Coordinates of C-alpha atoms in Angstrom, one line a residue:
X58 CA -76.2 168.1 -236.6
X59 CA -77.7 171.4 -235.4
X60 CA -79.7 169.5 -232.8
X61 CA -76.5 168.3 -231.2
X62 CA -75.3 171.7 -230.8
X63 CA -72.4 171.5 -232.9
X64 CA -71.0 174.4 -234.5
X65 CA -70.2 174.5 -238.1
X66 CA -66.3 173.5 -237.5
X67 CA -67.3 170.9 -235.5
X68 CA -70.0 169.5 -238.0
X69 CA -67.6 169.5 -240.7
X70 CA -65.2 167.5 -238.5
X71 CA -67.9 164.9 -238.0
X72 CA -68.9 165.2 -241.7
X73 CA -65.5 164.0 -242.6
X74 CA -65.5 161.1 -239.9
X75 CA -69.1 159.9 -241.1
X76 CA -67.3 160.8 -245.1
X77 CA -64.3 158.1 -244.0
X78 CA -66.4 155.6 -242.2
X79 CA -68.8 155.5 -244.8
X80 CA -66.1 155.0 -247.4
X81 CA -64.6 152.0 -245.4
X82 CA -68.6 150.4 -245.1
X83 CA -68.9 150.5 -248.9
X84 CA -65.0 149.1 -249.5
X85 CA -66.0 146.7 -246.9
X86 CA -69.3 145.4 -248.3
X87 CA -68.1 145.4 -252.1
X88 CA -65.5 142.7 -250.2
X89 CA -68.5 140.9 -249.2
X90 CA -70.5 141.0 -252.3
X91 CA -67.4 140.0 -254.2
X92 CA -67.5 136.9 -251.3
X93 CA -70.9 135.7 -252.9
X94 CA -69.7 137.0 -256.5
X95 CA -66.8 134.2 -256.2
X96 CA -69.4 131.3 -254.7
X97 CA -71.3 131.8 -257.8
X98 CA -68.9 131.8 -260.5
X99 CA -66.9 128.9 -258.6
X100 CA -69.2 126.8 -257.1
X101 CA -72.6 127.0 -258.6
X102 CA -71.8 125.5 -262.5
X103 CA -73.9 122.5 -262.2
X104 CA -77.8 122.4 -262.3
X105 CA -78.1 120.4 -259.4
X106 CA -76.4 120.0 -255.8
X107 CA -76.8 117.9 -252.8
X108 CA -77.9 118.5 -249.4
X109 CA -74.0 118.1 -248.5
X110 CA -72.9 120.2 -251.3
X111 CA -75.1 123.2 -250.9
X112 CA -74.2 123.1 -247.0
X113 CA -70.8 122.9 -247.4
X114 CA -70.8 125.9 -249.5
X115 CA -73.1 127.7 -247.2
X116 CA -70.4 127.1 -244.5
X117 CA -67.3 128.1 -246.8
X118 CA -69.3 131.5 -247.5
X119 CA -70.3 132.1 -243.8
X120 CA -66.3 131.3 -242.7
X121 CA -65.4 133.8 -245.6
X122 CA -67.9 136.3 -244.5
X123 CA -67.7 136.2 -240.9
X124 CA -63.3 137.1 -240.9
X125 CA -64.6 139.9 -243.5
X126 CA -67.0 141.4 -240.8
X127 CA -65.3 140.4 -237.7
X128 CA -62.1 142.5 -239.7
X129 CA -64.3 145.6 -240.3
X130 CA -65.5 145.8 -236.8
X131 CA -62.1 145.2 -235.4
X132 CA -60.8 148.1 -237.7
X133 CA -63.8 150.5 -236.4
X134 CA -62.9 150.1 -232.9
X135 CA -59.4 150.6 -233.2
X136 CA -60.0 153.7 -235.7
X137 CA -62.8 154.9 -232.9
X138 CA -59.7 154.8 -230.4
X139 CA -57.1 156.4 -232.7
X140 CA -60.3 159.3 -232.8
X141 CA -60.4 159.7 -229.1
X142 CA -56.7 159.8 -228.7
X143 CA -56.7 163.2 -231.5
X144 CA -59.5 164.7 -229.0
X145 CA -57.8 163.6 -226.0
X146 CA -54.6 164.7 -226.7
X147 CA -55.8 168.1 -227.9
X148 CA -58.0 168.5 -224.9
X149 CA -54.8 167.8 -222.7
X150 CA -53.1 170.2 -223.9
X151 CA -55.6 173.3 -222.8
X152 CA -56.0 171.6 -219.6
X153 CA -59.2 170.1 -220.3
X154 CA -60.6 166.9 -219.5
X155 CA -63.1 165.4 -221.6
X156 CA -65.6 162.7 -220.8
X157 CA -67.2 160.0 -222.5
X158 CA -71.2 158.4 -221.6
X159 CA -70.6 154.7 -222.9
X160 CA -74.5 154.4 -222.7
X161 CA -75.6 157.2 -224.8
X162 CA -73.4 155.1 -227.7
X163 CA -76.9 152.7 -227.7
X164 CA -79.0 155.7 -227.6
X165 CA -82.0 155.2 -230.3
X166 CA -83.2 158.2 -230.6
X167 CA -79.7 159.6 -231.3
X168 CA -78.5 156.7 -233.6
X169 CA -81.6 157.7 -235.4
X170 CA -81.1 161.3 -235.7
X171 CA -77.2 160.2 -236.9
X172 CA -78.5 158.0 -239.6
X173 CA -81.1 160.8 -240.7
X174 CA -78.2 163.2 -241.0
X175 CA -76.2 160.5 -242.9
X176 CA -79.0 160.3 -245.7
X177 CA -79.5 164.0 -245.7
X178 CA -75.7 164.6 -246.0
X179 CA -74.6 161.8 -248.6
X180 CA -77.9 161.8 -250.4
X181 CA -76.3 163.4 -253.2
X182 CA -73.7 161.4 -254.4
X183 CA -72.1 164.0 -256.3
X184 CA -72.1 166.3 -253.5
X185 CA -68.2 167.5 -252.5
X186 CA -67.3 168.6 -248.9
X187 CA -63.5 169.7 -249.1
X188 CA -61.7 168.2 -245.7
X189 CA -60.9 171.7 -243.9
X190 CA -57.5 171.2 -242.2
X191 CA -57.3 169.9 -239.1
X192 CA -56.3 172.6 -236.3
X193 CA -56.0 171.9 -232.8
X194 CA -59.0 171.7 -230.2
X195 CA -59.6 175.3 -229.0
X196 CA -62.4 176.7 -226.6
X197 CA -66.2 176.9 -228.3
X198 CA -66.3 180.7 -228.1
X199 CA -63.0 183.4 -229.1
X200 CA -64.2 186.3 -227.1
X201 CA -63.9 186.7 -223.6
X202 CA -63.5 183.0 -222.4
X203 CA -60.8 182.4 -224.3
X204 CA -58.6 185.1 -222.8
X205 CA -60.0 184.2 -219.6
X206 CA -59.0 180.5 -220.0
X207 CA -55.9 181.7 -221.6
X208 CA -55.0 183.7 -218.8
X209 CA -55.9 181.5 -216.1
X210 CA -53.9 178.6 -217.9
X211 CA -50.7 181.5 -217.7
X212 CA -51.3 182.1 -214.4
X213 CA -51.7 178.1 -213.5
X214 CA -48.7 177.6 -215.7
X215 CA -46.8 180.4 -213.7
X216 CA -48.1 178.6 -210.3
X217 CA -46.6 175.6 -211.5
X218 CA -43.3 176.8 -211.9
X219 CA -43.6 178.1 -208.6
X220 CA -44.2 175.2 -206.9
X221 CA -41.7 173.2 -209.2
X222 CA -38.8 176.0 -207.7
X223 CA -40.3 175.3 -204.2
X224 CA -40.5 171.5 -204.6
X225 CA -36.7 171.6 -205.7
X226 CA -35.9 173.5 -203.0
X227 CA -37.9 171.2 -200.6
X228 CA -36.2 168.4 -201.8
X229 CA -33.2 169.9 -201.2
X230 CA -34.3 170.8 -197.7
X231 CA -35.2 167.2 -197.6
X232 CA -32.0 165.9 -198.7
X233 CA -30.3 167.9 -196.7
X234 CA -32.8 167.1 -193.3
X235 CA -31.9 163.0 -194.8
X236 CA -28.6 163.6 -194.3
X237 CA -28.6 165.2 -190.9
X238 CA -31.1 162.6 -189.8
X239 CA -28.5 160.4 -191.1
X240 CA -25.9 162.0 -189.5
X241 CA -27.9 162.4 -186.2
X242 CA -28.8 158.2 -186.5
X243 CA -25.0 157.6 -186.6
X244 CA -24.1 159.8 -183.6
X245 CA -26.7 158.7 -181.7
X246 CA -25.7 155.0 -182.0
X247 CA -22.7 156.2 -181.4
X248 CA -23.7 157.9 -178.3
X249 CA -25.5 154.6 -177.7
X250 CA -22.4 152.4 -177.9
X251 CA -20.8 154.7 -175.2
X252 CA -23.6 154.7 -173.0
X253 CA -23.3 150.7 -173.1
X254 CA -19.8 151.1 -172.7
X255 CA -20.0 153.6 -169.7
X256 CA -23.0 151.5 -167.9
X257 CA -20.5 148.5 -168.0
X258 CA -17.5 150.1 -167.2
X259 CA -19.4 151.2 -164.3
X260 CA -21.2 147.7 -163.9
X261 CA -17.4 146.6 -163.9
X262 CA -16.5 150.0 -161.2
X263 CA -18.8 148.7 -159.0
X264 CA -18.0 145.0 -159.2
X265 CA -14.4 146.1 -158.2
X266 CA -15.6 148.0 -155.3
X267 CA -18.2 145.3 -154.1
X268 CA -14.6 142.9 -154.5
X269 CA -12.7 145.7 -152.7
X270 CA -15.4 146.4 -149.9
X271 CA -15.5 142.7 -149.6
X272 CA -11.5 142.3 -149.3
X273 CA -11.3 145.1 -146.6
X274 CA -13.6 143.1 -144.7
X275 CA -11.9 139.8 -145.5
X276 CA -8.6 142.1 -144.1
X277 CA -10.1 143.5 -140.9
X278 CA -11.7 139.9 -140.1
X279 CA -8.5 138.1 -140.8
X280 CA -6.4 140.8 -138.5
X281 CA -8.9 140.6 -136.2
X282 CA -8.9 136.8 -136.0
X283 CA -4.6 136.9 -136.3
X284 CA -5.1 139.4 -133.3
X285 CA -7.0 136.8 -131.9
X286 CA -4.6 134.3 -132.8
X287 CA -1.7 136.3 -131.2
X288 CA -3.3 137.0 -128.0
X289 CA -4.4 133.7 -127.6
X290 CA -0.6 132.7 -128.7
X291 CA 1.2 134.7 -126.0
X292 CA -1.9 134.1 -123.8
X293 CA -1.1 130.4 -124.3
X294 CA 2.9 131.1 -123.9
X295 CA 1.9 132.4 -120.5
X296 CA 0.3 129.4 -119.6
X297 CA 2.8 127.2 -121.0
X298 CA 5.7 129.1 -119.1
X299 CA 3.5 129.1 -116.0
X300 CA 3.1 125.2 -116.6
X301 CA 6.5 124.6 -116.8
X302 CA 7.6 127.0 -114.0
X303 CA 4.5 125.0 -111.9
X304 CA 6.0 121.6 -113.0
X305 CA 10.0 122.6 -112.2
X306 CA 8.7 123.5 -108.6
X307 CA 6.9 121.0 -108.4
X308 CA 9.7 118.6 -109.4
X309 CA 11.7 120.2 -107.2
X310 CA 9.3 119.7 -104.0
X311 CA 9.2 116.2 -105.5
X312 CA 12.9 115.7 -105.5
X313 CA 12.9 117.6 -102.3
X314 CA 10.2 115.6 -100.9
X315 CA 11.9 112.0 -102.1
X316 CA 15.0 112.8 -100.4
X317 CA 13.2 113.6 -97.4
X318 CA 11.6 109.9 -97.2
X319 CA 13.3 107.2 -95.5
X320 CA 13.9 105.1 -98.9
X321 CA 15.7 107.5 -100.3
X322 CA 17.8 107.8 -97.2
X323 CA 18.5 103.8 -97.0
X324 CA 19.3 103.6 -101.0
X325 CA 21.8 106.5 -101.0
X326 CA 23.5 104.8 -97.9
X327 CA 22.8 101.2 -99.9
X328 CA 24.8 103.5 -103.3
X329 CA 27.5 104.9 -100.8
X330 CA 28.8 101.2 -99.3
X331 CA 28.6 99.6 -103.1
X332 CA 30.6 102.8 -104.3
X333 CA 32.6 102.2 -101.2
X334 CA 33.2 98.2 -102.2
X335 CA 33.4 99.2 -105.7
X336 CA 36.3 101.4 -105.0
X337 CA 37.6 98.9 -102.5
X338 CA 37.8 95.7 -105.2
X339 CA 39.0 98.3 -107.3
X340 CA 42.4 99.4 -105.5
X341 CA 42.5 95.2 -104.8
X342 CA 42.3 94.3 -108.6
X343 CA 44.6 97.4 -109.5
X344 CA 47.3 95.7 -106.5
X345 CA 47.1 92.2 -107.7
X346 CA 47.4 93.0 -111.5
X347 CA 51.2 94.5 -110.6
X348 CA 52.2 91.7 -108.8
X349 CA 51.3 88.8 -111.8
X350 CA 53.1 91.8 -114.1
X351 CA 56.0 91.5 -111.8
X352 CA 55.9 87.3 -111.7
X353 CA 55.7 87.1 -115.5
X354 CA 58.7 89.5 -115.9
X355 CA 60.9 87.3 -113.5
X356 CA 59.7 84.2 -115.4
X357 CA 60.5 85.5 -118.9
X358 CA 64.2 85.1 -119.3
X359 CA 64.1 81.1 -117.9
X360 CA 61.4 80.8 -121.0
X361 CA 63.7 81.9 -123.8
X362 CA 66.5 80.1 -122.8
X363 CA 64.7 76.8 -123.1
X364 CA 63.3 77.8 -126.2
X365 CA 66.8 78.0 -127.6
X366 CA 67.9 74.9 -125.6
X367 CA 64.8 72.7 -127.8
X368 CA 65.6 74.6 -130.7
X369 CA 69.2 73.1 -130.9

């Protein structure tokens, strides 16, 4: 493992990986060989077998064989992964981070220099490598590096508590901004609602005045058109006095003018004879209705005494 550049801690670790893989290969292929072990001591006790027979075994075997390989390689994988997370998790923890070429895994040249280093390392049988305990992943050299990284990962770690105390106290500062923003939202629709309030009282102020502007004018044109009204009343009083004034002098020339005409001289002489004979048949009716008064009175006593006389 020299070629790789490994040092001796590190080629020890991957001793023991290759160590536990290997054992797992052999556990897994004693499996198999037991597989064919239990075809032959099962299967194969007659002499001869049919084309059928020999195939169906051969099919048996491979189903047994394939779940045995198919399990091992499953099992790899996953152990492969359980690997990475132990160097992944280590690495983490210095603040490292490790990478992995997925193509060098088909690398010839290397799987051959592996394999070489597998036959060189377990060609003795016998040969025992105690497991050294597993510490955790530290840097490649101790001297200077180390206390640089060590240092620097102090220093980061000191940053990051820095900016942890500066986060908190931005968040607070945030919270805080949140809630005045909050705040500031709430006054502001506030501020909003009274604005829309104000522009429609005012809408409303303005309405009014339009309706009082309008009402004035509705006033001043109906006083003007009552003053109108009134001065064409007494303007038409005038004229109706006058009229009437005009009309009772103008009767009066009329009445003046009919007594003036001879008609109106002949009929009032006409009235004053028939008033005259009127009053004339008058005292003659009132004269002859006392004396029949005066003949019934004298007549009135002979009456009653013949009435008595025919009533004996």
């Amino acid at each position: 493992m020299a070629e790789f550049g490994f040092n001796e801690h590190h080629q020890n670790e991957a001793i023991n990986y290759m160590r536990f893989a290997r054992s797992k290969r052999i556990i897994r292929l004693k499996t198999i060989d037991s597989c064919f072990e239990d075809l032959k001591d099962s299967r194969l006790v007659e002499e001869t077998f049919t084309v059928d027979e020999v195939r169906d075994m051969l099919d048996g075997l491979q189903l047994v064989v394939r779940g045995e390989v198919e399990t091992e390689l499953i099992n790899t994988a996953h152990t492969n992964v359980l690997l990475l997370r132990q160097l992944f998790s280590q690495a983490e923890k210095f603040y490292l981070r490790l990478q992995t070429d997925i193509s060098e895994l088909e690398n010839r040249e290397l799987l051959e220099q592996v394999a070489e280093f597998e036959n060189t390392e377990f060609k003795n049988p016998n040969k025992t490598n105690q497991e050294i305990s597993k510490p955790k992943l530290a840097p490649l050299n101790e001297g200077g590096v180390s206390e640089l990284l060590n240092k620097e990962i102090s220093r980061l770690q000191e940053e990051n508590n820095k900016l942890k105390g500066r986060l908190r106290t931005l968040e607070t500062q945030a919270m805080g901004a949140l809630d005045e923003k909050t705040r500031a939202e709430r006054a502001l629709k506030d501020l909003q609602k009274m604005a829309t309030r104000s522009q429609e009282i005012t809408s409303l102020e303005d309405t009014v005045a339009a309706l009082q502007e309008d009402y004035q004018k509705s006033l001043s044109v109906n006083a003007a058109s009552q003053r109108d009204l009134q001065d064409n009343l007494v303007s038409a009083k005038h004229d109706l006095l006058r009229v009437q004034e005009q009309l009772s002098l103008a009767e009066k020339e009329l009445d003046r003018k009919f007594q003036q005409t001879s008609a109106y001289r002949n009929m009032k002489e006409i009235l004053t004879k028939k008033n005259e004979q009127i009053k004339d048949i008058r005292k003659r009716l009132s004269n002859s209705n006392v004396s029949i008064l005066d003949t019934s009175l004298m007549n009135e006593p002979f009456a009653s005494h013949n009435k008595t006389q025919n009533g004996g």
